[in-house]
XYZ file of C-alpha atoms in Angstrom:
387
model
C -43.677 -25.726 -86.230
C -41.998 -28.798 -87.673
C -41.102 -32.195 -86.311
C -38.841 -33.069 -89.219
C -35.076 -33.232 -88.944
C -32.983 -31.408 -91.504
C -31.400 -33.531 -94.212
C -28.040 -33.195 -92.441
C -29.552 -34.343 -89.147
C -31.235 -37.270 -90.894
C -27.914 -38.287 -92.408
C -26.246 -37.998 -89.010
C -28.909 -40.213 -87.410
C -28.547 -42.866 -90.111
C -24.760 -42.832 -89.959
C -24.589 -43.061 -86.164
C -27.210 -45.824 -86.156
C -25.116 -47.811 -88.639
C -21.980 -47.334 -86.540
C -23.724 -48.395 -83.346
C -25.171 -51.518 -84.919
C -21.783 -52.588 -86.204
C -20.663 -52.788 -82.579
C -23.957 -53.632 -80.892
C -25.025 -54.469 -77.377
C -22.954 -57.649 -77.285
C -19.790 -55.591 -77.691
C -20.946 -53.162 -74.987
C -21.675 -55.936 -72.480
C -18.494 -57.839 -73.276
C -16.395 -54.757 -72.594
C -18.274 -53.978 -69.384
C -17.970 -57.488 -67.963
C -14.286 -57.645 -68.850
C -13.636 -54.384 -67.010
C -12.622 -52.715 -70.255
C -13.694 -49.550 -72.050
C -15.420 -49.063 -75.404
C -12.192 -47.648 -76.791
C -12.698 -48.808 -80.369
C -16.224 -47.407 -80.658
C -15.212 -44.105 -79.066
C -12.202 -43.728 -81.346
C -14.222 -44.459 -84.481
C -17.017 -42.114 -83.434
C -14.399 -39.409 -82.908
C -12.705 -40.079 -86.223
C -16.044 -39.806 -88.020
C -16.809 -36.493 -86.300
C -19.732 -37.639 -84.151
C -18.178 -36.731 -80.788
C -17.624 -33.129 -81.821
C -20.885 -32.338 -83.588
C -21.688 -29.601 -81.052
C -18.195 -28.055 -80.999
C -17.489 -24.948 -83.140
C -15.817 -25.637 -86.480
C -12.852 -23.393 -85.704
C -11.853 -25.882 -82.995
C -12.301 -29.000 -85.098
C -15.971 -29.664 -84.421
C -19.050 -29.961 -86.578
C -20.528 -26.587 -85.676
C -23.883 -28.031 -84.650
C -25.653 -27.918 -81.339
C -27.048 -30.043 -78.561
C -29.731 -31.209 -80.995
C -27.058 -32.982 -83.018
C -25.291 -34.369 -79.958
C -28.608 -35.687 -78.625
C -29.042 -37.540 -81.920
C -25.636 -39.182 -81.435
C -26.455 -40.150 -77.838
C -29.859 -41.545 -78.736
C -28.800 -43.556 -81.763
C -25.825 -45.202 -80.068
C -28.091 -46.117 -77.146
C -30.741 -47.405 -79.560
C -28.064 -49.729 -80.941
C -27.390 -51.036 -77.432
C -24.349 -48.857 -76.727
C -25.346 -46.114 -74.267
C -22.066 -44.228 -73.762
C -22.228 -42.185 -70.560
C -19.073 -40.220 -71.363
C -20.870 -38.612 -74.316
C -22.834 -36.728 -71.681
C -19.807 -35.884 -69.563
C -17.156 -34.910 -72.103
C -18.814 -33.456 -75.259
C -22.057 -32.268 -73.624
C -20.859 -30.794 -70.320
C -17.136 -30.104 -70.606
C -17.040 -29.032 -74.246
C -20.060 -26.756 -73.807
C -18.632 -25.114 -70.695
C -15.254 -24.496 -72.335
C -16.712 -23.335 -75.658
C -19.121 -20.879 -74.029
C -17.134 -19.656 -71.036
C -13.509 -20.744 -71.348
C -10.672 -18.466 -72.347
C -9.454 -18.542 -75.931
C -6.367 -20.433 -74.792
C -8.566 -23.025 -73.050
C -10.684 -23.439 -76.161
C -7.660 -23.927 -78.386
C -6.008 -26.281 -75.907
C -8.938 -28.577 -75.130
C -11.699 -28.443 -77.742
C -9.868 -30.068 -80.703
C -9.095 -33.172 -78.628
C -12.661 -33.362 -77.356
C -13.900 -33.050 -80.925
C -11.848 -35.910 -82.371
C -12.112 -38.121 -79.300
C -8.403 -38.131 -78.493
C -9.093 -36.333 -75.193
C -11.768 -36.673 -72.526
C -12.679 -34.304 -69.722
C -14.944 -35.553 -66.947
C -17.078 -33.552 -64.548
C -16.963 -33.427 -60.737
C -19.725 -31.638 -58.860
C -21.418 -34.262 -56.625
C -20.160 -34.598 -53.049
C -20.846 -37.091 -50.250
C -22.503 -34.518 -47.973
C -23.973 -32.029 -50.417
C -25.055 -34.208 -53.325
C -25.391 -31.871 -56.321
C -26.389 -28.825 -54.236
C -23.635 -26.402 -55.193
C -24.750 -24.051 -52.395
C -23.411 -26.589 -49.884
C -20.314 -27.828 -51.674
C -17.404 -28.480 -49.346
C -14.684 -28.426 -52.009
C -12.899 -25.107 -51.685
C -10.308 -23.368 -53.847
C -8.044 -20.673 -52.405
C -5.436 -18.468 -53.994
C -1.783 -19.081 -53.133
C 0.375 -16.673 -55.070
C -0.390 -17.179 -58.757
C -1.789 -20.660 -58.152
C -5.027 -22.157 -56.892
C -5.075 -24.853 -54.205
C -8.093 -27.171 -54.063
C -9.276 -29.318 -51.162
C -12.374 -31.491 -50.915
C -14.088 -34.715 -51.903
C -16.265 -35.724 -54.828
C -18.322 -38.867 -55.434
C -19.935 -40.733 -58.335
C -17.513 -39.171 -60.790
C -17.708 -41.003 -64.113
C -14.758 -42.046 -66.262
C -11.880 -40.525 -64.304
C -9.687 -43.462 -65.344
C -10.246 -42.572 -69.019
C -9.756 -38.805 -68.861
C -6.833 -36.438 -68.958
C -8.625 -33.712 -67.012
C -11.496 -33.384 -64.584
C -13.666 -30.265 -64.515
C -13.961 -29.635 -60.775
C -16.688 -27.459 -59.277
C -15.342 -25.734 -56.169
C -16.207 -22.704 -54.088
C -14.029 -19.620 -53.870
C -14.195 -16.532 -51.719
C -15.449 -13.388 -53.413
C -13.022 -10.664 -52.313
C -15.707 -7.987 -52.618
C -18.352 -9.709 -50.464
C -16.415 -12.386 -48.570
C -19.020 -14.931 -49.640
C -18.232 -18.236 -51.279
C -19.329 -18.682 -54.878
C -18.796 -21.498 -57.403
C -15.871 -21.678 -59.797
C -14.766 -24.365 -62.239
C -11.217 -25.655 -62.596
C -9.570 -27.862 -65.213
C -7.504 -30.258 -63.097
C -5.188 -32.868 -64.670
C -6.132 -36.332 -63.458
C -2.471 -37.001 -62.635
C -2.126 -33.846 -60.498
C -0.280 -34.238 -57.201
C -2.758 -34.598 -54.338
C -5.605 -35.871 -56.531
C -6.405 -39.490 -55.703
C -9.324 -41.720 -56.571
C -11.090 -44.810 -55.328
C -13.271 -46.932 -57.622
C -16.860 -47.483 -56.557
C -18.348 -50.926 -57.153
C -21.690 -50.414 -58.893
C -24.497 -52.853 -59.721
C -24.671 -51.497 -63.258
C -23.446 -53.237 -66.412
C -21.336 -50.450 -67.885
C -17.841 -50.074 -69.338
C -17.598 -46.676 -67.610
C -16.533 -46.641 -63.995
C -17.550 -44.463 -61.047
C -15.106 -42.996 -58.546
C -14.641 -41.182 -55.293
C -12.182 -38.304 -55.734
C -10.008 -36.817 -53.000
C -8.393 -33.418 -53.467
C -5.682 -32.781 -50.875
C -3.858 -29.494 -51.531
C -4.141 -29.982 -55.288
C -2.203 -27.110 -56.811
C -3.094 -25.837 -60.263
C -1.928 -22.735 -62.157
C -4.027 -19.615 -62.559
C -5.096 -20.600 -66.077
C -6.825 -23.728 -64.741
C -9.714 -21.465 -63.700
C -12.391 -21.650 -66.405
C -13.021 -18.199 -67.836
C -11.346 -14.849 -67.478
C -12.420 -14.319 -63.851
C -14.390 -15.808 -60.968
C -17.501 -14.154 -62.404
C -17.583 -16.863 -65.082
C -18.169 -19.621 -62.515
C -21.922 -19.588 -62.030
C -22.939 -19.076 -65.681
C -20.368 -21.678 -66.750
C -21.801 -24.193 -64.309
C -25.370 -23.687 -65.469
C -24.380 -23.753 -69.144
C -23.302 -27.362 -68.693
C -26.325 -28.595 -66.748
C -28.984 -28.198 -69.449
C -26.947 -30.120 -72.073
C -26.350 -32.788 -69.422
C -30.067 -33.273 -68.823
C -30.925 -33.244 -72.535
C -28.274 -35.773 -73.549
C -29.003 -38.052 -70.570
C -32.635 -37.974 -71.675
C -31.636 -38.804 -75.247
C -29.588 -41.746 -74.038
C -32.578 -42.953 -72.007
C -34.919 -42.640 -74.980
C -32.492 -44.591 -77.148
C -32.221 -47.316 -74.516
C -36.009 -47.517 -74.359
C -36.192 -47.870 -78.134
C -33.585 -50.637 -78.056
C -35.470 -52.608 -75.382
C -38.831 -52.288 -77.152
C -37.296 -53.357 -80.465
C -35.721 -56.450 -78.919
C -38.958 -57.395 -77.178
C -41.086 -56.759 -80.269
C -38.893 -58.993 -82.418
C -39.178 -61.768 -79.849
C -42.913 -61.522 -79.195
C -43.758 -61.364 -82.905
C -42.094 -64.735 -83.536
C -42.450 -66.630 -80.237
C -45.280 -69.191 -80.482
C -46.329 -71.351 -77.546
C -50.174 -71.209 -77.452
C -51.959 -72.705 -80.439
C -49.505 -71.479 -83.043
C -50.195 -67.785 -82.517
C -47.405 -65.424 -81.597
C -47.382 -64.306 -77.982
C -47.461 -60.736 -79.291
C -50.976 -61.365 -80.628
C -52.202 -61.429 -77.034
C -53.058 -58.004 -75.657
C -51.612 -58.900 -72.265
C -48.221 -58.914 -74.019
C -48.661 -56.341 -76.773
C -50.445 -53.607 -74.825
C -47.688 -53.102 -72.212
C -45.134 -52.882 -75.045
C -47.337 -50.435 -76.943
C -47.785 -48.335 -73.796
C -44.019 -48.235 -73.260
C -43.509 -47.252 -76.907
C -45.922 -44.334 -76.463
C -44.052 -43.133 -73.376
C -40.694 -43.303 -75.151
C -42.042 -41.360 -78.123
C -43.479 -38.673 -75.847
C -40.093 -38.354 -74.152
C -38.400 -38.007 -77.551
C -40.672 -35.091 -78.412
C -39.780 -33.352 -75.152
C -36.081 -33.933 -75.803
C -36.421 -32.389 -79.259
C -38.156 -29.347 -77.787
C -35.532 -28.924 -75.058
C -32.630 -29.227 -77.489
C -34.235 -26.781 -79.914
C -34.766 -24.213 -77.169
C -31.215 -24.630 -75.899
C -29.678 -24.231 -79.361
C -31.794 -21.115 -79.876
C -30.213 -19.567 -76.777
C -33.465 -19.620 -74.786
C -31.787 -20.920 -71.652
C -34.585 -20.395 -69.120
C -37.133 -22.210 -71.266
C -34.564 -24.879 -72.084
C -34.023 -25.409 -68.364
C -37.692 -26.221 -67.835
C -37.927 -28.369 -70.951
C -34.629 -30.114 -70.211
C -35.774 -31.097 -66.737
C -39.081 -32.346 -68.095
C -37.323 -34.283 -70.845
C -34.984 -35.902 -68.363
C -37.902 -36.890 -66.123
C -39.957 -38.269 -69.008
C -37.080 -40.197 -70.541
C -35.978 -41.652 -67.211
C -39.459 -42.977 -66.517
C -39.969 -44.198 -70.091
C -36.631 -46.012 -70.280
C -37.187 -47.806 -66.978
C -40.692 -48.800 -68.085
C -39.487 -49.987 -71.504
C -36.688 -52.179 -70.171
C -38.834 -53.668 -67.401
C -41.664 -54.347 -69.871
C -39.246 -55.949 -72.320
C -37.867 -58.251 -69.643
C -41.403 -59.285 -68.672
C -42.427 -59.902 -72.278
C -39.435 -62.172 -72.861
C -40.078 -64.129 -69.684
C -37.113 -66.195 -68.568
C -35.234 -65.241 -71.724
C -35.465 -61.623 -70.614
C -33.165 -62.343 -67.700
C -30.414 -63.883 -69.823
C -27.383 -62.029 -71.089
C -27.986 -63.415 -74.571
C -31.202 -61.497 -75.160
C -29.642 -58.241 -73.994
C -32.358 -56.456 -72.030
C -31.786 -57.355 -68.372
C -28.249 -56.028 -68.787
C -29.814 -52.554 -68.931
C -31.902 -52.752 -65.757
C -29.289 -51.129 -63.529
C -28.563 -48.313 -65.954
C -32.190 -47.289 -66.497
C -32.880 -47.442 -62.772
C -29.931 -45.110 -62.223
C -31.433 -42.823 -64.879
C -34.273 -42.013 -62.490
C -31.721 -40.856 -59.901
C -28.895 -39.185 -61.806
C -27.834 -36.585 -62.716
C -30.817 -35.145 -60.875
C -33.471 -37.237 -59.161
C -37.047 -37.418 -60.366
C -38.159 -35.921 -57.037
C -35.976 -32.836 -57.466
C -37.341 -32.385 -60.979
C -40.872 -32.502 -59.590
C -39.828 -29.913 -56.991
C -38.472 -27.736 -59.809
C -41.639 -28.020 -61.893
C -43.903 -27.393 -58.900
C -41.980 -24.246 -57.963
C -41.043 -22.748 -61.330
C -43.935 -23.881 -63.530
C -46.840 -24.196 -61.099
C -45.852 -21.311 -58.835
C -45.824 -23.343 -55.642
C -43.864 -22.422 -52.537
C -40.395 -23.956 -52.382
C -40.611 -27.213 -50.453
C -36.972 -27.950 -49.676
């Protein structure tokens, strides 16, 4: 057992950290408040190969795994630039296409995802069903050689930045007559696909949307995989990377908040010339938050290692635990940092309160902390299913 990164992973961490710090949290907030995207950072990260670290080399990627992509997510977040579309495009979409797409789909989409020139977003959540794919109302039916999709999706990230959306729908199994999930690559400019922007109380350059699919017609090769049988395994292959990279982003955000607060409390002097960080009422909460973030990082490393080793069932448990731990740790770290800075913590200048909305959302999405506890109770502790 080792907790050391390889030399290549260490170099990747250092390089991504340096890139993130060149842009910094001020850049991230400025873009978000202006209603703009982090186009320059994304393009440079793509040009340097960081967006495609988990994509096979034959399609222009780095040939690494989710371990490497988690490093990218964490280090950019630790520099104050938590990029949500890293989770959506390289982690979910690229993994699904690389593992379950046809060869034509891999050749068509993966090179652009690797160099950052293309983005594919992910649409599973629905107003009535949430993320419960058993109750999804979006349905795809065959019409000649085409597929026709109808339904609604909500909280879909980055649709305005992407060329395609990976839509999870339900199709009828001709052998059983039952509906089962299938994934479709739908162009964001397809006829019948419309969107409505959701106003969110989160400081982020990435927007959330409602999607409406009204008789959206796509060709047969929009179906991910060679047949409908690819649908369920393709869906699950994207969910573990999603949880792991969301957790990594949360851990990085927690590190950023603790670093900002520690710098402030080590130099702020208002009582007798001693730094406020010398008082345990200030330092102990920060130390506690630092411990929680580090514990989450260890769980993320375990989950990523299991996933890259092909141990999907174990990675599913570890990924859920990592996401839970990181969500709690990030929220604690940011809240503690705000408290330690006092009034300064609520200003834009000091750059911690700007993360409150995002870390609170991290306890809800992409799967709520309560559903993770349900999962652990049932699958780890052997308890009866409660929902």
